[in-house]
Amino acid sequence: MRKAALHNLGCKVNSYETEAMQQLLEEAGYEIVPFAEGADVYIINTCSVTNIADRKSRQMLHRAKKMNPQAVVVAAGCYVQSAGDALKMDEAVDLVIGNNKKTELVKILEEYFSHEGRIEEETVIDISAAKEYEALTIHKIADHTRAFIKVTDGCNQFCSYCIIPYTRGRVRSRRMEDVRSEVERLVAGGYKEIVLTGIHLSSYGVDFREEETKTLLDLIVYLHEVDGLLRIRLGSLEPRIITKEFAEALAALPKVCPHFHLSLQSGCDATLARMNRHYTTADYLERCDILRAAFDNPAITTDVIVGFPGETGEEFQTTEAFLRTVHFYEMHVFKYSRREGTRAAVMPDQVPEPVKTERSGVLLSLEKIMSLEYRKQFLGKMTEVLMEEEFEWDGRRYMIGHTKEYVKAAVPFDEGLKGAMVCGTLTEMVNDEVILLTR
Ligand code: F3S
């Protein structure tokens, strides 16, 4: 029996695909082993979102070859798309498999083994021409309570800093029936919460033929019917998808978590324009107000990039003030990282690294304050927590999980509660990030 080891780099969509490839290999009779154990086949599902991600992808490929020089090292995914022929020249890499070719992994490996390393078919396609959603599926996931489900691939937005439209191609959506079968399978396997994810989730359905037009809302309504599914959480959303109708329709679906990750990137209109984001801060704020009117204190979380080319001190202050105005529950703060092949990489006035670090520090401190303020608003409130794992703090053992708003809550340790939905009142802070749930 051949041994295979997999390593994932990059986003949730990539990790979904790594899980799916692992399951394809298992079904084909491969034994899955940890990366360090020594395998016959190494699959590195690469990322190319920044120059650093490229470097990490190359490092992992080389590490795999070092681990076992006889092994077949497979580079899969986004870096394969962006690196072009350079990867084929790399001696550490035996096989390259681009996006939309991952379903064929087992077949490609078989051909490789039976033809002594010769592959006839094209394993990297022109991704910008891909029209079909790649039918990868999963049956189980490493995280036992929350299942990430990929429902879209590709992106049509072309933000000026982002390479993803070039590595993933245009929007391709997964059929609703296919998503539902996967959700039903996972729910039958014990999962209670799903997180819908995709490269540009809000674009779900834009590629369907006109006579079968479906939207993300249609998909959510359809999945809401699945018996045994208790929670539907949404991955990152484009702010413009939030309309009064959309928010009110979601609020009428009790399984939908009032947790919205609305990607902002900058709180300054001039910076947003340079980023080629298609909204203004006024639009964004309006969408937050819509959510706050439709839901009772929803969690609004976001991503922010600091030090985008041309970001002056004044622009940064505008962003900081805007973040305070919205008052986010959580913010993922990224220092702008140059990505060759994007428009932003050649923009003038690149911001020096120490300035980015300083700005990032300012926002991370702000995030801590706003996050704690948001959590504290739940003290004294009744809620339900889906228990996930063991947690230790200050010498005490707890079981910890999340509320619908993605607030962490803990009860005294009880092994039997793993995966259970527990009701109670949030009574006191265990630490700055976790609230005690009293049953
Ligand atoms: Fe990286 Fe590709 Fe995801 S570039 S962030 S793995 S879409």
CSV table of C-alpha atoms and ligand atoms in Angstrom, one decimal:
chain,number,residue,atom,x,y,z
A,1,MET,CA,0.0,0.0,0.0
A,2,ARG,CA,1.4,3.4,-1.0
A,3,LYS,CA,1.7,6.1,1.7
A,4,ALA,CA,0.6,9.6,1.0
A,5,ALA,CA,1.1,12.8,3.0
A,6,LEU,CA,-0.6,16.1,2.4
A,7,HIS,CA,0.1,19.6,3.4
A,8,ASN,CA,-2.2,22.6,2.9
A,9,LEU,CA,-1.2,26.3,2.5
A,10,GLY,CA,-3.6,29.2,2.1
A,11,CYS,CA,-7.3,29.7,2.6
A,12,LYS,CA,-10.3,27.7,3.8
A,13,VAL,CA,-11.2,26.9,0.2
A,14,ASN,CA,-7.7,25.3,-0.3
A,15,SER,CA,-8.0,23.3,3.0
A,16,TYR,CA,-11.4,22.0,1.8
A,17,GLU,CA,-9.8,20.8,-1.4
A,18,THR,CA,-6.9,19.3,0.6
A,19,GLU,CA,-9.4,17.3,2.6
A,20,ALA,CA,-11.2,16.3,-0.6
A,21,MET,CA,-7.9,15.1,-2.2
A,22,GLN,CA,-7.1,13.2,1.0
A,23,GLN,CA,-10.4,11.4,0.8
A,24,LEU,CA,-9.9,10.6,-2.9
A,25,LEU,CA,-6.5,9.0,-2.0
A,26,GLU,CA,-8.0,7.0,0.9
A,27,GLU,CA,-10.7,5.7,-1.4
A,28,ALA,CA,-8.1,4.6,-3.9
A,29,GLY,CA,-6.3,2.6,-1.2
A,30,TYR,CA,-3.5,5.0,-0.1
A,31,GLU,CA,-2.5,5.1,3.5
A,32,ILE,CA,-2.5,8.7,4.8
A,33,VAL,CA,0.5,9.4,7.0
A,34,PRO,CA,1.7,12.5,8.8
A,35,PHE,CA,4.1,14.7,6.8
A,36,ALA,CA,7.1,13.9,8.9
A,37,GLU,CA,6.7,10.1,8.8
A,38,GLY,CA,8.0,9.6,5.3
A,39,ALA,CA,5.6,9.0,2.4
A,40,ASP,CA,5.8,7.7,-1.1
A,41,VAL,CA,3.7,10.6,-2.4
A,42,TYR,CA,3.6,14.2,-1.1
A,43,ILE,CA,0.9,16.5,-2.1
A,44,ILE,CA,1.5,20.2,-1.4
A,45,ASN,CA,-1.7,22.2,-2.0
A,46,THR,CA,0.0,25.5,-2.6
A,47,CYS,CA,-1.0,29.2,-2.2
A,48,SER,CA,0.2,32.2,-4.2
A,49,VAL,CA,-1.7,35.1,-2.6
A,50,THR,CA,1.6,37.0,-1.8
A,51,ASN,CA,5.2,36.7,-2.8
A,52,ILE,CA,5.7,35.2,0.7
A,53,ALA,CA,3.1,32.5,0.0
A,54,ASP,CA,4.9,31.6,-3.1
A,55,ARG,CA,8.1,31.2,-1.1
A,56,LYS,CA,6.4,29.1,1.5
A,57,SER,CA,5.0,26.9,-1.2
A,58,ARG,CA,8.4,26.3,-2.7
A,59,GLN,CA,9.9,25.6,0.7
A,60,MET,CA,7.3,22.9,1.5
A,61,LEU,CA,7.9,21.3,-1.9
A,62,HIS,CA,11.6,21.2,-1.2
A,63,ARG,CA,11.1,20.0,2.4
A,64,ALA,CA,9.0,17.1,1.0
A,65,LYS,CA,11.7,16.0,-1.4
A,66,LYS,CA,14.3,16.2,1.4
A,67,MET,CA,12.1,14.0,3.6
A,68,ASN,CA,12.2,11.2,1.0
A,69,PRO,CA,14.2,11.9,-2.2
A,70,GLN,CA,12.5,8.8,-3.8
A,71,ALA,CA,9.0,10.2,-3.1
A,72,VAL,CA,6.8,11.6,-5.8
A,73,VAL,CA,6.3,15.3,-4.9
A,74,VAL,CA,3.1,16.8,-6.3
A,75,ALA,CA,2.6,20.6,-6.4
A,76,ALA,CA,-1.1,21.3,-6.6
A,77,GLY,CA,-3.2,24.5,-6.7
A,78,CYS,CA,-2.7,28.2,-6.9
A,79,TYR,CA,1.1,28.5,-7.0
A,80,VAL,CA,1.0,26.0,-9.9
A,81,GLN,CA,-1.3,28.3,-11.8
A,82,SER,CA,0.8,31.5,-11.1
A,83,ALA,CA,4.3,30.0,-11.4
A,84,GLY,CA,3.8,28.6,-14.9
A,85,ASP,CA,6.7,26.6,-16.3
A,86,ALA,CA,9.1,27.6,-13.5
A,87,LEU,CA,7.7,24.8,-11.3
A,88,LYS,CA,8.2,22.2,-14.0
A,89,MET,CA,11.9,23.0,-14.0
A,90,ASP,CA,12.2,22.6,-10.2
A,91,GLU,CA,13.9,19.3,-9.4
A,92,ALA,CA,12.1,18.9,-6.2
A,93,VAL,CA,8.8,18.7,-8.1
A,94,ASP,CA,7.7,15.6,-9.9
A,95,LEU,CA,4.2,16.5,-10.9
A,96,VAL,CA,2.1,19.7,-11.1
A,97,ILE,CA,-1.6,19.7,-10.8
A,98,GLY,CA,-3.4,23.0,-11.4
A,99,ASN,CA,-6.8,24.2,-10.1
A,100,ASN,CA,-9.8,22.4,-11.6
A,101,LYS,CA,-7.6,19.3,-12.1
A,102,LYS,CA,-7.5,18.1,-8.4
A,103,THR,CA,-10.4,15.6,-8.9
A,104,GLU,CA,-8.1,13.8,-11.3
A,105,LEU,CA,-5.3,13.4,-8.8
A,106,VAL,CA,-5.6,9.6,-8.4
A,107,LYS,CA,-5.8,9.0,-12.2
A,108,ILE,CA,-2.8,11.3,-12.8
A,109,LEU,CA,-0.7,9.5,-10.1
A,110,GLU,CA,-1.7,6.1,-11.6
A,111,GLU,CA,-0.5,7.2,-15.0
A,112,TYR,CA,2.7,8.6,-13.5
A,113,PHE,CA,3.5,5.3,-11.8
A,114,SER,CA,2.5,3.0,-14.7
A,115,HIS,CA,4.4,5.1,-17.3
A,116,GLU,CA,7.6,5.7,-15.2
A,117,GLY,CA,7.0,9.4,-14.8
A,118,ARG,CA,5.5,10.2,-18.2
A,119,ILE,CA,2.2,12.0,-18.3
A,120,GLU,CA,0.4,12.4,-21.5
A,121,GLU,CA,-2.5,14.6,-20.4
A,122,GLU,CA,-2.4,18.3,-19.6
A,123,THR,CA,-2.4,18.6,-15.8
A,124,VAL,CA,-2.5,22.4,-15.7
A,125,ILE,CA,-5.2,24.2,-17.7
A,126,ASP,CA,-5.8,27.8,-18.6
A,127,ILE,CA,-7.9,28.6,-15.5
A,128,SER,CA,-9.4,31.8,-17.0
A,129,ALA,CA,-11.2,29.6,-19.5
A,130,ALA,CA,-12.6,27.1,-17.0
A,131,LYS,CA,-16.4,27.2,-16.9
A,132,GLU,CA,-17.2,24.1,-14.8
A,133,TYR,CA,-17.2,24.0,-11.1
A,134,GLU,CA,-14.7,21.2,-10.1
A,135,ALA,CA,-16.7,18.4,-8.4
A,136,LEU,CA,-14.7,17.8,-5.3
A,137,THR,CA,-16.6,16.5,-2.3
A,138,ILE,CA,-15.9,15.6,1.3
A,139,HIS,CA,-17.4,13.0,3.7
A,140,LYS,CA,-15.8,14.0,6.9
A,141,ILE,CA,-13.6,16.8,8.3
A,142,ALA,CA,-10.8,17.1,10.8
A,143,ASP,CA,-12.9,19.6,12.8
A,144,HIS,CA,-15.7,17.5,14.3
A,145,THR,CA,-18.3,20.1,15.0
A,146,ARG,CA,-18.1,22.7,12.2
A,147,ALA,CA,-17.9,21.7,8.6
A,148,PHE,CA,-16.6,24.2,6.0
A,149,ILE,CA,-18.4,23.6,2.7
A,150,LYS,CA,-17.0,25.0,-0.5
A,151,VAL,CA,-19.8,26.3,-2.8
A,152,THR,CA,-18.0,28.6,-5.3
A,153,ASP,CA,-14.7,28.9,-7.0
A,154,GLY,CA,-13.1,31.8,-8.9
A,155,CYS,CA,-13.6,35.5,-8.7
A,156,ASN,CA,-14.6,38.3,-11.2
A,157,GLN,CA,-13.7,41.3,-9.0
A,158,PHE,CA,-10.0,42.0,-9.8
A,159,CYS,CA,-9.0,43.9,-6.7
A,160,SER,CA,-5.8,45.6,-7.6
A,161,TYR,CA,-3.7,43.8,-5.0
A,162,CYS,CA,-5.0,40.3,-5.6
A,163,ILE,CA,-3.8,37.5,-7.8
A,164,ILE,CA,-6.7,35.1,-7.1
A,165,PRO,CA,-8.7,35.8,-10.3
A,166,TYR,CA,-5.6,34.7,-12.2
A,167,THR,CA,-5.0,31.5,-10.1
A,168,ARG,CA,-8.7,30.5,-9.7
A,169,GLY,CA,-10.3,31.9,-12.9
A,170,ARG,CA,-13.9,33.2,-13.1
A,171,VAL,CA,-16.8,32.5,-10.8
A,172,ARG,CA,-18.0,28.9,-11.0
A,173,SER,CA,-20.8,27.8,-8.6
A,174,ARG,CA,-21.5,24.4,-7.3
A,175,ARG,CA,-25.0,23.0,-8.0
A,176,MET,CA,-27.4,23.4,-5.1
A,177,GLU,CA,-28.4,19.7,-5.1
A,178,ASP,CA,-24.7,18.7,-4.9
A,179,VAL,CA,-24.1,21.1,-1.9
A,180,ARG,CA,-27.2,19.7,-0.2
A,181,SER,CA,-26.2,16.1,-0.6
A,182,GLU,CA,-22.8,16.9,1.0
A,183,VAL,CA,-24.5,18.8,3.9
A,184,GLU,CA,-26.9,15.8,4.4
A,185,ARG,CA,-24.0,13.4,4.5
A,186,LEU,CA,-22.1,15.5,7.0
A,187,VAL,CA,-25.1,16.0,9.2
A,188,ALA,CA,-25.7,12.3,9.2
A,189,GLY,CA,-22.1,12.0,10.3
A,190,GLY,CA,-22.8,14.2,13.3
A,191,TYR,CA,-22.0,17.7,12.2
A,192,LYS,CA,-24.4,20.3,13.4
A,193,GLU,CA,-22.9,23.5,11.9
A,194,ILE,CA,-21.9,24.3,8.4
A,195,VAL,CA,-19.9,27.3,7.2
A,196,LEU,CA,-20.6,28.1,3.5
A,197,THR,CA,-17.4,29.2,1.9
A,198,GLY,CA,-16.0,30.1,-1.5
A,199,ILE,CA,-13.5,32.3,-3.2
A,200,HIS,CA,-16.2,35.0,-3.7
A,201,LEU,CA,-19.2,33.6,-1.9
A,202,SER,CA,-21.5,36.5,-2.7
A,203,SER,CA,-21.2,35.7,-6.4
A,204,TYR,CA,-22.8,32.3,-5.9
A,205,GLY,CA,-25.0,31.5,-8.9
A,206,VAL,CA,-23.9,34.4,-11.2
A,207,ASP,CA,-22.5,31.8,-13.7
A,208,PHE,CA,-25.7,29.7,-13.8
A,209,ARG,CA,-27.6,29.9,-17.0
A,210,GLU,CA,-30.4,32.5,-17.0
A,211,GLU,CA,-33.3,30.0,-16.9
A,212,GLU,CA,-31.9,28.5,-13.6
A,213,THR,CA,-30.8,31.6,-11.9
A,214,LYS,CA,-30.1,31.0,-8.2
A,215,THR,CA,-28.5,33.2,-5.6
A,216,LEU,CA,-26.7,32.7,-2.3
A,217,LEU,CA,-30.0,33.3,-0.6
A,218,ASP,CA,-31.7,30.5,-2.6
A,219,LEU,CA,-28.9,28.2,-1.5
A,220,ILE,CA,-29.2,29.1,2.1
A,221,VAL,CA,-33.0,28.7,2.1
A,222,TYR,CA,-32.6,25.3,0.4
A,223,LEU,CA,-30.0,24.1,3.0
A,224,HIS,CA,-32.1,25.4,5.9
A,225,GLU,CA,-34.5,22.5,5.2
A,226,VAL,CA,-31.9,19.9,6.1
A,227,ASP,CA,-33.1,18.0,9.1
A,228,GLY,CA,-30.6,17.8,11.9
A,229,LEU,CA,-28.6,20.8,10.7
A,230,LEU,CA,-28.7,23.3,13.5
A,231,ARG,CA,-26.5,26.2,12.3
A,232,ILE,CA,-25.6,27.8,9.0
A,233,ARG,CA,-22.7,30.2,9.2
A,234,LEU,CA,-21.7,32.3,6.2
A,235,GLY,CA,-18.1,32.8,5.1
A,236,SER,CA,-16.7,36.2,3.9
A,237,LEU,CA,-19.3,38.3,2.1
A,238,GLU,CA,-19.0,41.2,-0.2
A,239,PRO,CA,-20.8,44.2,1.5
A,240,ARG,CA,-23.0,45.0,-1.5
A,241,ILE,CA,-24.9,41.7,-1.1
A,242,ILE,CA,-26.5,43.0,2.1
A,243,THR,CA,-29.8,44.6,1.1
A,244,LYS,CA,-32.8,45.0,3.3
A,245,GLU,CA,-34.5,42.1,1.5
A,246,PHE,CA,-31.5,39.8,1.9
A,247,ALA,CA,-31.0,40.6,5.6
A,248,GLU,CA,-34.7,40.2,6.4
A,249,ALA,CA,-34.9,37.0,4.6
A,250,LEU,CA,-31.9,35.6,6.5
A,251,ALA,CA,-33.3,36.9,9.8
A,252,ALA,CA,-36.4,34.8,9.2
A,253,LEU,CA,-34.3,31.6,9.0
A,254,PRO,CA,-33.5,30.6,12.6
A,255,LYS,CA,-30.5,28.4,11.7
A,256,VAL,CA,-28.6,31.3,10.1
A,257,CYS,CA,-26.0,32.6,12.5
A,258,PRO,CA,-26.0,36.4,13.0
A,259,HIS,CA,-22.3,36.6,12.3
A,260,PHE,CA,-21.3,38.4,9.1
A,261,HIS,CA,-17.8,38.8,7.9
A,262,LEU,CA,-18.0,41.7,5.6
A,263,SER,CA,-14.7,42.3,3.9
A,264,LEU,CA,-13.8,46.0,4.2
A,265,GLN,CA,-10.0,46.2,3.5
A,266,SER,CA,-9.9,50.0,4.1
A,267,GLY,CA,-12.0,52.6,5.8
A,268,CYS,CA,-10.8,55.4,3.4
A,269,ASP,CA,-12.6,56.0,0.1
A,270,ALA,CA,-9.4,57.1,-1.8
A,271,THR,CA,-7.6,53.9,-0.7
A,272,LEU,CA,-10.7,51.8,-1.6
A,273,ALA,CA,-10.7,53.3,-5.1
A,274,ARG,CA,-7.0,52.4,-5.5
A,275,MET,CA,-7.8,48.9,-4.3
A,276,ASN,CA,-10.5,48.7,-7.0
A,277,ARG,CA,-13.1,47.8,-4.4
A,278,HIS,CA,-16.5,48.5,-5.7
A,279,TYR,CA,-18.1,50.3,-2.7
A,280,THR,CA,-17.5,53.4,-0.5
A,281,THR,CA,-17.4,53.6,3.2
A,282,ALA,CA,-20.8,55.2,3.2
A,283,ASP,CA,-22.2,52.1,1.3
A,284,TYR,CA,-20.4,49.8,3.8
A,285,LEU,CA,-21.9,51.6,6.8
A,286,GLU,CA,-25.3,51.5,5.3
A,287,ARG,CA,-25.0,47.6,5.0
A,288,CYS,CA,-24.0,47.3,8.6
A,289,ASP,CA,-27.0,49.4,9.7
A,290,ILE,CA,-29.2,47.1,7.6
A,291,LEU,CA,-27.8,44.0,9.4
A,292,ARG,CA,-28.2,45.7,12.8
A,293,ALA,CA,-31.8,46.5,12.1
A,294,ALA,CA,-32.6,43.0,11.0
A,295,PHE,CA,-30.7,41.1,13.7
A,296,ASP,CA,-30.4,41.6,17.5
A,297,ASN,CA,-26.7,42.7,18.0
A,298,PRO,CA,-25.2,40.7,15.1
A,299,ALA,CA,-21.5,40.0,15.1
A,300,ILE,CA,-19.8,42.0,12.3
A,301,THR,CA,-16.3,41.1,11.5
A,302,THR,CA,-13.9,42.1,8.8
A,303,ASP,CA,-10.5,42.1,7.1
A,304,VAL,CA,-8.4,45.3,6.9
A,305,ILE,CA,-5.2,45.9,4.9
A,306,VAL,CA,-2.7,48.5,6.3
A,307,GLY,CA,0.1,50.1,4.3
A,308,PHE,CA,-1.6,49.7,0.9
A,309,PRO,CA,0.5,51.7,-1.7
A,310,GLY,CA,0.0,55.4,-1.3
A,311,GLU,CA,-1.7,55.1,2.1
A,312,THR,CA,-0.8,58.4,3.9
A,313,GLY,CA,-0.8,58.9,7.6
A,314,GLU,CA,-4.1,60.9,7.1
A,315,GLU,CA,-5.7,58.1,5.1
A,316,PHE,CA,-4.7,55.6,7.8
A,317,GLN,CA,-6.3,57.8,10.4
A,318,THR,CA,-9.5,58.0,8.3
A,319,THR,CA,-9.5,54.2,8.3
A,320,GLU,CA,-9.0,54.0,12.0
A,321,ALA,CA,-11.8,56.4,12.7
A,322,PHE,CA,-14.1,54.4,10.4
A,323,LEU,CA,-13.3,51.1,12.2
A,324,ARG,CA,-14.3,52.8,15.4
A,325,THR,CA,-17.6,54.0,13.9
A,326,VAL,CA,-18.6,50.6,12.7
A,327,HIS,CA,-17.4,49.0,15.9
A,328,PHE,CA,-16.4,45.5,14.7
A,329,TYR,CA,-16.4,42.4,16.8
A,330,GLU,CA,-13.3,41.0,15.2
A,331,MET,CA,-10.9,42.4,12.6
A,332,HIS,CA,-8.2,40.4,10.7
A,333,VAL,CA,-5.5,43.0,10.1
A,334,PHE,CA,-3.0,42.3,7.3
A,335,LYS,CA,0.1,44.3,6.4
A,336,TYR,CA,-0.1,44.9,2.6
A,337,SER,CA,2.2,42.4,1.0
A,338,ARG,CA,3.4,43.0,-2.6
A,339,ARG,CA,2.2,40.4,-5.1
A,340,GLU,CA,4.0,40.4,-8.4
A,341,GLY,CA,1.7,40.4,-11.4
A,342,THR,CA,-0.9,42.7,-9.7
A,343,ARG,CA,-1.5,46.4,-10.4
A,344,ALA,CA,-0.8,47.3,-6.8
A,345,ALA,CA,2.7,45.8,-6.9
A,346,VAL,CA,3.9,48.5,-9.3
A,347,MET,CA,1.9,51.4,-7.8
A,348,PRO,CA,4.1,54.3,-6.6
A,349,ASP,CA,4.5,55.2,-2.9
A,350,GLN,CA,4.9,51.8,-1.5
A,351,VAL,CA,4.7,52.1,2.3
A,352,PRO,CA,7.9,51.1,4.3
A,353,GLU,CA,7.7,48.0,6.3
A,354,PRO,CA,8.2,49.7,9.8
A,355,VAL,CA,5.2,52.0,9.0
A,356,LYS,CA,3.0,49.1,8.1
A,357,THR,CA,4.1,47.3,11.3
A,358,GLU,CA,3.2,50.4,13.4
A,359,ARG,CA,-0.2,50.8,11.7
A,360,SER,CA,-1.0,47.2,12.2
A,361,GLY,CA,-0.1,47.5,15.9
A,362,VAL,CA,-2.5,50.4,16.3
A,363,LEU,CA,-5.4,48.4,14.7
A,364,LEU,CA,-4.7,45.2,16.6
A,365,SER,CA,-4.9,47.2,19.9
A,366,LEU,CA,-8.2,48.7,18.7
A,367,GLU,CA,-9.4,45.3,17.8
A,368,LYS,CA,-8.8,43.9,21.3
A,369,ILE,CA,-10.7,46.8,22.8
A,370,MET,CA,-13.7,46.6,20.5
A,371,SER,CA,-13.8,42.8,20.6
A,372,LEU,CA,-14.0,42.8,24.4
A,373,GLU,CA,-16.7,45.5,24.4
A,374,TYR,CA,-18.8,43.4,22.1
A,375,ARG,CA,-18.4,40.2,24.1
A,376,LYS,CA,-19.3,42.0,27.3
A,377,GLN,CA,-22.6,42.9,25.8
A,378,PHE,CA,-23.6,39.3,26.2
A,379,LEU,CA,-23.1,39.0,29.9
A,380,GLY,CA,-26.3,38.1,31.6
A,381,LYS,CA,-27.9,36.8,28.3
A,382,MET,CA,-29.2,33.3,27.7
A,383,THR,CA,-27.7,31.6,24.7
A,384,GLU,CA,-26.8,28.3,23.1
A,385,VAL,CA,-23.2,27.1,22.7
A,386,LEU,CA,-22.0,24.3,20.4
A,387,MET,CA,-19.3,22.7,22.4
A,388,GLU,CA,-16.1,21.9,20.5
A,389,GLU,CA,-13.0,21.1,22.5
A,390,GLU,CA,-11.2,21.0,25.8
A,391,PHE,CA,-9.7,24.3,27.0
A,392,GLU,CA,-7.5,25.1,30.0
A,393,TRP,CA,-7.2,28.4,31.8
A,394,ASP,CA,-5.6,29.3,35.0
A,395,GLY,CA,-5.2,25.7,36.0
A,396,ARG,CA,-8.9,24.9,35.4
A,397,ARG,CA,-10.3,22.6,32.7
A,398,TYR,CA,-13.3,23.6,30.5
A,399,MET,CA,-15.2,22.6,27.4
A,400,ILE,CA,-15.3,25.5,25.0
A,401,GLY,CA,-17.4,26.3,22.0
A,402,HIS,CA,-19.0,29.2,20.2
A,403,THR,CA,-22.4,31.0,20.4
A,404,LYS,CA,-24.2,31.8,17.1
A,405,GLU,CA,-22.4,35.2,17.1
A,406,TYR,CA,-19.1,33.3,17.3
A,407,VAL,CA,-18.4,34.4,20.9
A,408,LYS,CA,-16.4,31.9,22.8
A,409,ALA,CA,-18.1,30.4,25.8
A,410,ALA,CA,-17.0,27.7,28.3
A,411,VAL,CA,-18.5,25.3,30.9
A,412,PRO,CA,-16.6,23.3,33.5
A,413,PHE,CA,-15.0,20.3,31.7
A,414,ASP,CA,-17.3,17.4,30.8
A,415,GLU,CA,-16.0,15.1,28.0
A,416,GLY,CA,-19.5,14.0,27.2
A,417,LEU,CA,-20.4,17.5,26.0
A,418,LYS,CA,-18.2,17.5,22.9
A,419,GLY,CA,-20.4,18.3,19.9
A,420,ALA,CA,-23.4,19.0,22.1
A,421,MET,CA,-25.5,22.2,22.0
A,422,VAL,CA,-25.6,23.5,25.5
A,423,CYS,CA,-28.0,26.2,26.8
A,424,GLY,CA,-27.3,28.6,29.6
A,425,THR,CA,-26.6,32.1,30.7
A,426,LEU,CA,-23.3,33.9,30.0
A,427,THR,CA,-22.3,35.0,33.5
A,428,GLU,CA,-18.7,36.1,33.8
A,429,MET,CA,-15.5,36.6,31.8
A,430,VAL,CA,-13.1,33.6,32.1
A,431,ASN,CA,-10.5,35.8,30.4
A,432,ASP,CA,-10.7,38.6,27.8
A,433,GLU,CA,-11.8,36.2,25.1
A,434,VAL,CA,-14.0,33.6,26.8
A,435,ILE,CA,-17.2,33.9,28.8
A,436,LEU,CA,-18.4,31.4,31.4
A,437,LEU,CA,-21.7,29.7,30.5
A,438,THR,CA,-23.8,28.8,33.5
A,439,ARG,CA,-26.4,26.1,32.9
B,1,F3S,FE1,-4.0,31.3,-1.7
B,1,F3S,FE2,-5.3,30.3,-3.7
B,1,F3S,FE3,-6.6,30.6,-1.4
B,1,F3S,S1,-3.9,32.0,-3.7
B,1,F3S,S2,-5.5,32.3,-0.5
B,1,F3S,S3,-4.9,29.2,-1.8
B,1,F3S,S4,-7.4,31.0,-3.4
